[in-house]
Short mmCIF file of C-alpha atoms and ligand atoms in Angstrom, two decimals:
data_model
loop_
_atom_site.label_atom_id
_atom_site.label_comp_id
_atom_site.label_asym_id
_atom_site.label_seq_id
_atom_site.Cartn_x
_atom_site.Cartn_y
_atom_site.Cartn_z
CA MET A 26 6.94 -13.06 39.09
CA PRO A 27 11.01 -13.74 39.60
CA LEU A 28 13.02 -10.95 40.00
CA PRO A 29 14.81 -9.34 37.45
CA PRO A 30 18.76 -9.89 36.91
CA ASP A 31 20.65 -6.47 37.74
CA VAL A 32 22.06 -5.42 34.24
CA HIS A 33 25.17 -2.85 36.76
CA ASP A 34 26.87 -6.31 37.50
CA ALA A 35 29.78 -6.76 35.16
CA GLU A 36 30.92 -10.29 34.40
CA PRO A 37 34.09 -12.00 36.21
CA ILE A 38 37.41 -10.79 35.24
CA PRO A 39 39.44 -14.26 33.92
CA PRO A 40 41.48 -15.62 36.00
CA ALA A 41 43.75 -15.56 33.94
CA ALA A 42 44.40 -11.79 34.93
CA ARG A 43 45.50 -12.95 38.53
CA ALA A 44 48.78 -14.25 37.08
CA ALA A 45 50.10 -11.45 35.53
CA ILE A 46 48.26 -8.61 38.80
CA ASP A 47 49.70 -11.19 41.48
CA GLU A 48 53.43 -10.38 39.17
CA LEU A 49 52.82 -7.21 38.98
CA LEU A 50 52.29 -6.31 42.58
CA GLN A 51 55.56 -8.45 43.68
CA SER A 52 57.40 -6.01 41.70
CA GLY A 53 55.93 -3.25 41.84
CA ASP A 54 56.59 -2.68 37.65
CA LEU A 55 53.04 -0.91 37.26
CA PHE A 56 54.50 2.64 34.83
CA ARG A 57 54.83 0.99 31.78
CA TYR A 58 58.41 2.27 30.36
CA THR A 59 60.19 0.83 33.19
CA ALA A 60 60.70 -2.49 31.67
CA PRO A 61 62.96 -2.32 28.15
CA GLN A 62 60.65 -4.00 26.91
CA ASP A 63 57.53 -6.33 26.63
CA ALA A 64 55.59 -3.75 29.52
CA PRO A 65 51.91 -5.34 29.65
CA VAL A 66 50.53 -2.03 28.30
CA THR A 67 53.07 -2.27 24.94
CA LEU A 68 51.73 -6.18 24.72
CA LEU A 69 48.18 -5.19 24.61
CA GLU A 70 48.80 -2.61 22.15
CA GLY A 71 49.98 -5.28 20.22
CA GLU A 72 47.75 -7.86 20.77
CA PHE A 73 44.98 -5.17 20.50
CA ALA A 74 46.09 -3.64 16.74
CA ALA A 75 46.57 -6.97 15.12
CA MET A 76 43.10 -7.79 16.70
CA ILE A 77 41.42 -4.92 15.27
CA GLY A 78 43.65 -4.93 12.38
CA SER A 79 45.31 -1.16 12.23
CA LYS A 80 48.90 -0.99 12.01
CA TYR A 81 48.94 0.81 15.64
CA ALA A 82 47.79 1.67 18.70
CA LEU A 83 48.50 3.27 21.86
CA ALA A 84 46.39 2.85 25.24
CA VAL A 85 45.45 5.62 27.37
CA SER A 86 43.47 7.08 30.32
CA SER A 87 39.92 6.64 28.64
CA CYS A 88 38.28 7.15 25.50
CA SER A 89 37.97 10.58 26.22
CA ALA A 90 41.58 10.66 26.32
CA ALA A 91 41.56 9.06 23.07
CA LEU A 92 39.37 11.75 21.65
CA PHE A 93 41.68 15.00 22.96
CA LEU A 94 44.91 13.01 21.36
CA SER A 95 43.63 12.30 18.13
CA LEU A 96 42.44 16.07 17.80
CA LYS A 97 45.99 17.09 19.44
CA ALA A 98 47.23 14.83 16.90
CA LEU A 99 45.71 16.15 13.78
CA ASP A 100 47.15 19.72 14.74
CA LEU A 101 44.20 21.24 14.33
CA PRO A 102 44.57 25.42 14.68
CA ARG A 103 43.62 26.82 17.98
CA ASP A 104 39.11 27.57 18.00
CA ALA A 105 39.03 25.20 14.86
CA ARG A 106 35.40 23.80 13.83
CA VAL A 107 34.73 19.93 14.49
CA LEU A 108 31.74 18.16 13.37
CA ILE A 109 30.02 16.05 15.87
CA PRO A 110 26.51 14.31 16.60
CA GLY A 111 24.19 16.18 18.32
CA PHE A 112 23.16 12.90 20.36
CA THR A 113 26.60 11.48 21.66
CA PHE A 114 28.46 11.37 25.53
CA ALA A 115 28.98 14.51 26.89
CA ALA A 116 32.71 13.49 26.57
CA VAL A 117 32.84 13.54 22.84
CA PRO A 118 32.18 17.94 23.01
CA SER A 119 34.42 18.06 25.93
CA SER A 120 37.19 16.86 24.39
CA VAL A 121 36.81 19.18 21.40
CA LEU A 122 36.56 21.84 23.86
CA HIS A 123 39.83 21.34 25.62
CA ALA A 124 41.66 20.76 22.48
CA GLU A 125 40.53 24.49 22.33
CA CYS A 126 38.38 23.67 19.32
CA LEU A 127 35.05 24.37 18.46
CA PRO A 128 31.70 21.66 18.90
CA VAL A 129 29.79 22.12 15.51
CA LEU A 130 26.45 19.58 16.23
CA CYS A 131 24.47 17.68 13.43
CA GLU A 132 20.93 16.30 13.70
CA VAL A 133 20.82 12.45 14.34
CA GLY A 134 17.76 10.65 13.04
CA ASP A 135 15.06 8.49 14.90
CA ASP A 136 17.43 5.56 14.03
CA TYR A 137 20.27 7.20 16.56
CA ARG A 138 22.41 7.71 12.82
CA ILE A 139 24.01 11.17 11.57
CA ASP A 140 21.26 12.73 9.65
CA LEU A 141 23.74 13.24 6.19
CA THR A 142 21.72 15.50 4.69
CA ASP A 143 21.93 17.58 7.99
CA PHE A 144 26.10 16.31 7.95
CA GLU A 145 26.64 17.39 4.29
CA ALA A 146 25.10 20.97 5.16
CA LYS A 147 27.67 22.08 8.32
CA LEU A 148 30.80 19.91 6.73
CA ASP A 149 32.21 22.81 4.56
CA ASP A 150 33.89 24.74 7.21
CA VAL A 151 34.76 22.13 9.44
CA ARG A 152 38.85 21.17 10.32
CA ALA A 153 37.69 17.29 11.68
CA VAL A 154 34.90 15.20 12.15
CA ILE A 155 34.56 12.37 14.92
CA ILE A 156 31.77 9.76 14.59
CA SER A 157 30.36 8.73 17.50
CA HIS A 158 28.94 5.32 16.94
CA MET A 159 26.35 6.16 19.54
CA ARG A 160 25.51 2.93 21.95
CA GLY A 161 27.22 0.62 18.68
CA HIS A 162 24.77 2.08 16.34
CA THR A 163 26.73 2.80 12.42
CA SER A 164 26.18 6.06 10.52
CA ASP A 165 26.48 5.12 7.34
CA MET A 166 30.13 5.33 7.05
CA ASP A 167 30.54 4.56 3.20
CA ALA A 168 28.24 8.06 2.97
CA ILE A 169 30.04 9.80 5.64
CA MET A 170 34.02 8.88 4.45
CA ALA A 171 33.02 9.99 0.75
CA LEU A 172 31.94 13.50 1.27
CA CYS A 173 34.60 13.98 4.27
CA ASP A 174 37.42 12.39 1.49
CA ALA A 175 36.08 14.32 -1.58
CA ARG A 176 36.62 17.45 1.01
CA GLY A 177 40.58 16.34 2.93
CA ILE A 178 38.38 16.56 5.83
CA PRO A 179 40.12 13.77 8.39
CA VAL A 180 37.41 11.64 10.35
CA ILE A 181 37.88 10.00 14.15
CA GLU A 182 36.48 7.32 14.90
CA ASP A 183 34.45 7.43 18.50
CA ALA A 184 34.07 3.97 18.87
CA ALA A 185 34.02 4.04 22.55
CA HIS A 186 31.30 1.38 22.84
CA SER A 187 31.20 -0.52 19.57
CA LEU A 188 34.51 -2.16 20.24
CA GLY A 189 33.60 -6.34 17.73
CA THR A 190 30.79 -4.03 15.36
CA THR A 191 31.67 -4.85 12.16
CA TRP A 192 30.89 -2.63 8.51
CA HIS A 193 31.02 -4.34 5.00
CA GLY A 194 33.22 -7.04 7.38
CA ARG A 195 35.43 -4.24 8.69
CA ASN A 196 36.24 -3.56 12.03
CA ILE A 197 34.81 -0.20 13.62
CA GLY A 198 36.97 2.22 14.28
CA THR A 199 38.90 1.19 11.14
CA ILE A 200 37.53 3.33 8.54
CA GLY A 201 38.93 6.90 9.81
CA ARG A 202 42.06 7.83 10.38
CA ILE A 203 41.95 7.36 14.12
CA GLY A 204 39.33 5.33 16.05
CA CYS A 205 38.92 5.21 19.84
CA PHE A 206 37.47 2.88 21.94
CA SER A 207 36.96 2.89 25.50
CA PHE A 208 37.62 -0.36 28.47
CA GLN A 209 35.31 1.70 31.15
CA SER A 210 33.14 -1.09 32.67
CA TYR A 211 29.70 -0.53 31.00
CA LYS A 212 31.87 -0.91 27.57
CA MET A 213 32.66 -4.08 25.85
CA ILE A 214 36.00 -5.04 27.51
CA ASN A 215 36.21 -3.40 30.90
CA SER A 216 39.18 -2.53 33.04
CA GLY A 217 37.57 0.17 35.44
CA GLU A 218 39.05 3.02 33.09
CA GLY A 219 41.26 2.83 30.09
CA GLY A 220 40.90 3.66 25.82
CA ILE A 221 42.96 2.65 23.72
CA LEU A 222 43.66 4.85 20.33
CA ILE A 223 44.11 3.08 16.49
CA THR A 224 45.45 4.41 13.21
CA ASP A 225 47.98 3.04 10.62
CA ASP A 226 48.65 6.72 10.67
CA ALA A 227 53.00 6.77 11.59
CA ASP A 228 52.76 10.24 11.98
CA LEU A 229 49.61 10.61 13.76
CA VAL A 230 50.52 7.72 16.12
CA ALA A 231 53.99 9.28 17.18
CA ARG A 232 52.55 12.83 17.98
CA ALA A 233 50.24 10.87 19.97
CA VAL A 234 52.74 9.01 22.40
CA ILE A 235 54.83 11.11 22.98
CA MET A 236 51.47 13.74 23.93
CA SER A 237 50.72 10.82 25.43
CA GLY A 238 53.24 11.26 28.10
CA ALA A 239 56.04 9.18 26.55
CA TYR A 240 58.61 11.68 27.91
CA GLU A 241 62.57 11.66 26.55
CA HIS A 242 63.08 8.59 24.29
CA ASN A 243 60.53 7.01 26.03
CA TRP A 244 58.76 6.32 22.67
CA ALA A 245 61.65 4.48 21.34
CA LYS A 246 59.29 1.55 22.97
CA HIS A 247 56.36 2.03 21.03
CA LYS A 248 57.02 -0.08 17.60
CA GLY A 249 54.98 -1.53 14.37
CA PRO A 250 52.55 -3.68 13.89
CA ARG A 251 54.09 -7.30 15.19
CA GLY A 252 56.94 -5.10 17.39
CA GLU A 253 59.15 -4.13 13.82
CA ASN A 254 61.22 -1.46 13.55
CA VAL A 255 59.33 1.12 11.27
CA PRO A 256 61.66 3.99 9.66
CA ASP A 257 58.78 6.28 9.20
CA LEU A 258 57.55 5.70 13.35
CA GLN A 259 60.97 6.97 13.60
CA ARG A 260 61.63 9.25 11.80
CA ALA A 261 57.99 10.94 13.02
CA PHE A 262 59.42 10.19 16.89
CA GLU A 263 62.86 12.28 15.52
CA ARG A 264 61.13 15.58 14.28
CA TRP A 265 58.43 15.62 17.29
CA GLN A 266 60.81 15.09 20.08
CA ASN A 267 60.36 18.06 22.26
CA ARG A 268 58.02 20.27 20.00
CA LEU A 269 55.14 19.08 21.35
CA PRO A 270 53.51 19.40 25.62
CA LEU A 271 52.79 15.89 27.45
CA TYR A 272 49.49 15.94 28.52
CA ASN A 273 50.62 12.68 30.31
CA LEU A 274 47.46 10.30 29.55
CA ARG A 275 49.09 7.06 29.93
CA MET A 276 47.95 3.97 30.63
CA ASN A 277 48.89 1.97 33.70
CA ASN A 278 50.17 -2.17 33.63
CA LEU A 279 47.43 -3.05 36.19
CA SER A 280 44.72 -1.65 33.44
CA ALA A 281 46.43 -3.86 30.98
CA ALA A 282 46.68 -7.32 32.73
CA VAL A 283 42.99 -7.02 33.27
CA ILE A 284 42.33 -5.90 29.36
CA ARG A 285 44.49 -8.59 27.80
CA PRO A 286 43.05 -11.96 28.96
CA GLN A 287 39.75 -10.44 27.96
CA LEU A 288 40.15 -10.34 24.25
CA PRO A 289 39.70 -13.44 23.43
CA GLU A 290 36.48 -13.50 25.51
CA LEU A 291 35.79 -10.58 22.60
CA ALA A 292 34.41 -13.05 18.91
CA ARG A 293 31.72 -14.74 21.68
CA ARG A 294 30.26 -11.53 23.54
CA VAL A 295 29.86 -10.00 20.36
CA ARG A 296 28.28 -13.63 19.59
CA ASP A 297 25.95 -13.58 22.71
CA GLY A 298 24.87 -9.82 23.32
CA LEU A 299 23.90 -9.77 19.66
CA ALA A 300 21.51 -12.91 19.89
CA ASN A 301 20.59 -11.63 23.37
CA HIS A 302 19.59 -7.86 21.72
CA ASP A 303 18.10 -9.72 18.70
CA HIS A 304 15.52 -11.75 20.69
CA VAL A 305 14.21 -8.85 23.10
CA ALA A 306 14.25 -6.77 19.68
CA ALA A 307 11.80 -9.28 17.96
CA ARG A 308 9.65 -9.08 21.01
CA LEU A 309 9.45 -5.63 20.89
CA ASN A 310 8.89 -5.31 16.74
CA ALA A 311 5.98 -7.40 18.00
CA ALA A 312 4.04 -5.09 20.31
CA ALA A 313 2.45 -2.42 19.37
CA HIS A 314 3.81 1.59 20.91
CA PHE A 315 7.44 0.40 20.04
CA ASP A 316 10.39 0.50 17.46
CA VAL A 317 13.83 -1.23 17.89
CA PRO A 318 15.25 0.04 14.27
CA PRO A 319 16.92 -1.99 12.28
CA PRO A 320 20.79 -2.15 11.90
CA LEU A 321 21.75 -0.69 7.97
CA PRO A 322 23.15 -3.79 5.25
CA ALA A 323 26.90 -3.34 5.85
CA GLU A 324 26.44 -3.42 9.58
CA ARG A 325 26.91 -6.37 12.21
CA ARG A 326 26.47 -4.74 15.58
CA ALA A 327 28.37 -6.24 18.75
CA PRO A 328 25.34 -4.97 21.32
CA ASP A 329 25.06 -4.81 25.19
CA SER A 330 21.81 -2.42 25.66
CA ILE A 331 18.95 -1.95 23.96
CA GLN A 332 17.46 1.35 22.51
CA PHE A 333 13.93 1.80 21.37
CA ASN A 334 11.40 4.39 20.44
CA LEU A 335 8.06 4.59 21.70
CA LEU A 336 5.81 5.07 19.66
CA GLY A 337 2.76 7.67 19.71
CA LEU A 338 3.41 8.21 23.13
CA SER A 339 3.16 11.68 24.89
CA ASP A 340 5.37 13.25 27.54
CA ALA A 341 3.32 11.88 30.19
CA GLN A 342 2.36 8.38 29.24
CA THR A 343 6.33 7.95 28.49
CA ARG A 344 7.43 8.71 31.72
CA ALA A 345 4.57 6.52 32.89
CA PHE A 346 5.68 3.60 31.39
CA ALA A 347 10.06 4.36 32.00
CA ASP A 348 8.66 4.49 35.76
CA ALA A 349 5.90 1.09 35.54
CA ALA A 350 9.24 -0.58 34.27
CA GLY A 351 11.39 1.26 36.80
CA ALA A 352 8.92 -0.19 39.46
CA ARG A 353 9.56 -4.03 38.05
CA GLY A 354 13.30 -4.34 38.56
CA VAL A 355 13.86 -2.74 34.71
CA LYS A 356 16.08 0.66 34.57
CA VAL A 357 14.47 2.03 31.37
CA GLN A 358 16.58 5.52 30.61
CA VAL A 359 14.39 7.91 28.02
CA PHE A 360 17.71 10.28 26.94
CA GLY A 361 15.62 13.48 27.10
CA LEU A 362 13.42 13.23 29.80
CA SER A 363 16.32 11.58 32.71
CA THR A 364 17.12 14.79 34.51
CA ASP A 365 20.91 15.79 33.87
CA ASN A 366 21.55 13.27 31.00
CA ALA A 367 24.79 13.60 29.87
CA ARG A 368 23.80 12.32 26.05
CA ALA A 369 21.08 15.30 26.20
CA PHE A 370 22.48 17.65 23.84
CA TRP A 371 20.60 20.55 26.10
CA ASN A 372 22.69 19.98 29.01
CA TRP A 373 25.78 20.37 27.55
CA GLN A 374 25.83 23.94 28.61
CA PHE A 375 29.88 24.38 28.58
CA ILE A 376 29.58 24.51 24.47
CA PRO A 377 28.87 28.55 23.76
CA ASP A 378 26.67 29.55 21.53
CA LEU A 379 24.15 25.80 22.14
CA PRO A 380 22.28 25.63 18.96
CA ASP A 381 18.82 23.78 18.97
CA LEU A 382 18.37 20.34 16.78
CA PRO A 383 14.77 19.17 17.05
CA ARG A 384 15.65 16.38 15.16
CA THR A 385 17.95 15.09 17.72
CA ARG A 386 15.42 16.30 20.85
CA ALA A 387 12.34 14.70 19.00
CA MET A 388 14.32 11.36 19.00
CA LEU A 389 15.93 11.70 22.15
CA MET A 390 12.46 12.26 24.48
CA ARG A 391 10.48 9.05 22.71
CA ALA A 392 14.34 6.97 23.04
CA CYS A 393 14.69 4.32 26.13
CA ASP A 394 18.23 3.03 26.95
CA VAL A 395 17.45 -0.51 28.60
CA ARG A 396 21.08 -2.57 29.66
CA LEU A 397 21.38 -6.05 27.88
CA PRO A 398 24.48 -7.44 29.20
CA VAL A 399 25.70 -10.92 27.64
CA ARG A 400 25.60 -13.08 30.33
CA LEU A 401 22.13 -12.52 30.02
CA SER A 402 20.02 -15.80 30.10
CA ARG A 403 17.25 -16.61 27.87
CA ALA A 404 15.11 -16.82 30.79
CA GLU A 405 16.21 -13.49 31.61
CA LEU A 406 16.08 -11.86 28.77
CA ASP A 407 12.24 -12.74 28.62
CA LEU A 408 11.44 -11.13 32.39
CA ILE A 409 12.88 -7.61 31.18
CA ALA A 410 11.31 -8.39 27.47
CA ASP A 411 7.62 -9.19 29.79
CA ILE A 412 8.15 -6.70 32.12
CA LEU A 413 8.73 -3.85 29.32
CA LEU A 414 5.54 -5.29 27.35
CA ASP A 415 3.66 -5.37 30.54
CA ALA A 416 4.46 -1.43 31.50
CA MET A 417 3.28 -0.93 28.26
CA ALA A 418 -0.22 -2.14 28.91
CA GLU A 419 -0.37 -0.85 32.23
CA THR A 420 0.86 2.95 31.03
CA LEU A 421 -2.37 2.77 27.81
CA GLY A 422 -4.50 0.64 30.56
CA GLU A 423 -4.08 3.47 33.13
CA LEU A 424 -4.01 6.62 30.95
CA HIS A 425 -7.17 5.52 29.27
CA ALA A 426 -8.99 4.74 31.86
CA PHE A 427 -7.94 8.20 34.27
CA GLY A 428 -8.28 9.67 31.36
C1 PLP B 510 31.37 5.94 26.80
C2 PLP B 510 31.43 6.26 25.93
C3 PLP B 510 32.94 7.54 25.81
C4 PLP B 510 33.85 7.76 26.82
O1 PLP B 510 34.87 6.66 27.28
P1 PLP B 510 35.53 7.40 28.73
O2 PLP B 510 36.54 5.40 28.90
O3 PLP B 510 34.29 6.85 29.63
O4 PLP B 510 36.17 8.64 28.15
C5 PLP B 510 33.01 8.84 24.20
N1 PLP B 510 32.16 7.88 23.48
C6 PLP B 510 30.97 7.47 23.54
C7 PLP B 510 29.94 6.93 22.67
C8 PLP B 510 30.52 6.59 25.45
O5 PLP B 510 29.96 5.58 25.22
#
């Protein structure tokens, strides 16, 4: 049998990045605020906002930084309660604590989406909500926005891993008050590290810009859509001048030079990623013991990995399945069974009074995660699917044989 592909290899950065990087190395102009205009970070912000359909974008050092700045931009009081899903990456509750707020965890169902009954039950004394579209799975944003709008609760979308996903045809990240994306290497656009915050709200973006490290009057280099001067934005900057701490979470020009030539690749990556995912999903769903939850009707996904639940298996069988796939060269992460997994809420022991979430826990104990980088060929995808099916056959056969 041929060896499966290394699913941690990234796609090459488009060659167009080289000229921009060479120019930056030649000039040494790496800081976003040195050039009077058109610094790569500034250009990236304009291009990203136009692509995604938001008024403003602020590029920063990571999605975690974007989430933290979002909470600070909302001006939440100390110890404000912020509702987050019980299935997300540890960076999300961390950003809440960093903003001196208290994370409140809500249950997530077998389809990796927010349990709306638990969500509604926990909304009452909450001051903000972060929705993580975990691994790109979109929760019911119509229901979430209706519940939050009725109570005047701002929604931050953690779209770190959802760039290119749409909801009723609209880009994920543009539905809540603020959207946050990641450019870390395992996401759809890769600059190693990096993030971006988007919003239509001039006051929020002005606060985030200043706190991200636009000291003195560097904020004057942030403009509205298509580089226009927006009076509301100008007034917001003047209002907040010298009144906010600087956390210095800026993006540097080299990162922007790596990201910009990838933006035109996004549509192709989304198309290929979705076709790849759906191919493997159909093969797994046709077999016993596998369940790949379908997208919600309003959702068009942009996956670079696949998640599936193992049905009717014990803990021991689930471990045996992951081991059998691993022995054949396909790494399967069972979120709740791999040691110290950063997406298993019981490992977030830095949260005071960490609750239990029985539904989320049960899901995490059977939910498997396999990377499917968008560059894989049909033959490579079939090889991965074959290995997963073989691993299941071996798991059930062996355990029957040995009782
Ligand atoms: C990757 C990820 C983050 C963190 O992004 P960074 O840019 O590494 O800080 C946050 N939330 C989710 C859902 C992620 O997938």
